[in-house]
Coordinates of C-alpha atoms in Angstrom, one line a residue:
X1 CA -28.3 31.5 -8.5
X2 CA -28.4 35.2 -8.0
X3 CA -30.4 36.5 -5.2
X4 CA -30.7 40.1 -4.0
X5 CA -30.0 40.6 -0.4
X6 CA -31.6 43.6 1.3
X7 CA -29.8 44.6 4.4
X8 CA -31.3 46.9 7.0
X9 CA -29.0 49.2 8.7
X10 CA -28.7 52.3 10.8
X11 CA -31.8 53.8 12.4
X12 CA -34.1 51.8 10.0
X13 CA -32.7 48.4 11.2
X14 CA -35.5 46.3 12.6
X15 CA -38.2 48.3 10.9
X16 CA -41.3 46.1 10.5
X17 CA -42.3 46.9 6.9
X18 CA -45.5 44.8 7.0
X19 CA -46.7 46.7 10.0
X20 CA -46.0 50.1 8.4
X21 CA -47.6 49.0 5.0
X22 CA -50.8 48.0 7.0
X23 CA -50.8 51.3 8.7
X24 CA -50.5 53.1 5.4
X25 CA -53.4 51.0 4.0
X26 CA -55.5 51.6 7.1
X27 CA -55.1 55.4 6.4
X28 CA -56.5 54.9 2.9
X29 CA -53.1 55.4 1.3
X30 CA -50.9 53.3 -0.9
X31 CA -47.1 53.2 -1.4
X32 CA -47.5 54.2 -4.9
X33 CA -49.8 57.0 -3.9
X34 CA -47.1 58.3 -1.5
X35 CA -44.6 58.2 -4.3
X36 CA -46.8 60.2 -6.6
X37 CA -47.5 62.7 -3.8
X38 CA -43.8 63.1 -3.2
X39 CA -42.7 62.9 -6.8
X40 CA -40.4 60.1 -6.1
X41 CA -40.0 56.6 -7.5
X42 CA -42.2 53.9 -5.8
X43 CA -39.1 51.8 -5.1
X44 CA -37.8 54.6 -2.9
X45 CA -40.8 54.6 -0.8
X46 CA -40.7 50.7 -0.6
X47 CA -37.1 50.6 0.4
X48 CA -37.6 53.4 3.0
X49 CA -40.6 51.6 4.5
X50 CA -38.6 48.4 4.7
X51 CA -35.6 50.0 6.2
X52 CA -33.0 49.5 3.5
X53 CA -33.1 53.2 2.8
X54 CA -33.8 56.3 5.0
X55 CA -35.0 58.8 2.5
X56 CA -35.8 62.0 4.5
X57 CA -38.7 63.1 2.3
X58 CA -40.4 59.8 2.7
X59 CA -39.8 59.5 6.4
X60 CA -41.1 63.1 7.0
X61 CA -44.3 62.2 5.0
X62 CA -44.8 59.0 7.0
X63 CA -44.5 60.9 10.2
X64 CA -46.9 63.6 9.1
X65 CA -49.5 61.0 8.3
X66 CA -49.2 59.5 11.7
X67 CA -46.8 56.6 11.5
X68 CA -45.2 56.4 15.0
X69 CA -41.5 57.2 15.2
X70 CA -40.9 54.0 17.0
X71 CA -42.0 52.0 13.9
X72 CA -39.8 54.1 11.6
X73 CA -36.7 54.3 13.9
X74 CA -36.6 51.3 16.1
X75 CA -32.9 51.4 16.8
X76 CA -33.2 55.0 18.1
X77 CA -35.3 53.6 20.9
X78 CA -33.4 50.3 21.4
X79 CA -29.9 51.7 21.5
X80 CA -30.1 55.6 21.6
X81 CA -26.5 56.2 22.8
X82 CA -25.1 54.0 20.0
X83 CA -27.1 55.9 17.4
X84 CA -26.8 59.4 18.9
X85 CA -25.0 61.0 15.8
X86 CA -27.5 59.5 13.4
X87 CA -30.4 60.6 15.6
X88 CA -29.1 64.1 15.8
X89 CA -28.6 64.2 12.0
X90 CA -32.1 62.8 11.5
X91 CA -33.6 65.4 13.8
X92 CA -31.9 68.2 11.7
X93 CA -33.0 66.7 8.5
X94 CA -36.7 66.2 9.6
X95 CA -36.7 69.8 10.9
X96 CA -35.8 70.9 7.5
X97 CA -38.8 69.0 6.2
X98 CA -41.0 70.9 8.7
X99 CA -41.6 67.9 10.8
X100 CA -42.0 68.6 14.6
X101 CA -39.1 66.8 16.3
X102 CA -39.3 68.1 19.8
X103 CA -39.9 64.7 21.5
X104 CA -38.7 62.5 18.5
X105 CA -36.7 59.6 19.8
X106 CA -37.4 60.2 23.5
X107 CA -39.5 57.7 25.5
X108 CA -42.2 59.1 27.6
X109 CA -42.0 57.9 31.1
X110 CA -45.1 57.6 33.4
X111 CA -45.0 60.0 36.3

């Protein structure tokens, strides 16, 4: 029996794809609609939402429509020092996509 195993890794590890999909639907959007808007294949959007890929274009779009960074990059919040190089690279890549990244990956602490 041949089964496909999808492994989450990197900053997308632990991404809750059902929660993100629900949030996309709540905003009146669909995964295929996002794919059409970005001119990418729908499977790229699906695998990015589920954490098996980290396509910068898709991630930037999801951030722009209001998906919280903590949902997209759970490992950046759980183990920031372990993922520091990946976090820095993601910040640069998202800045190139014109996504405001000033406070991305930083927890806000109550005063």
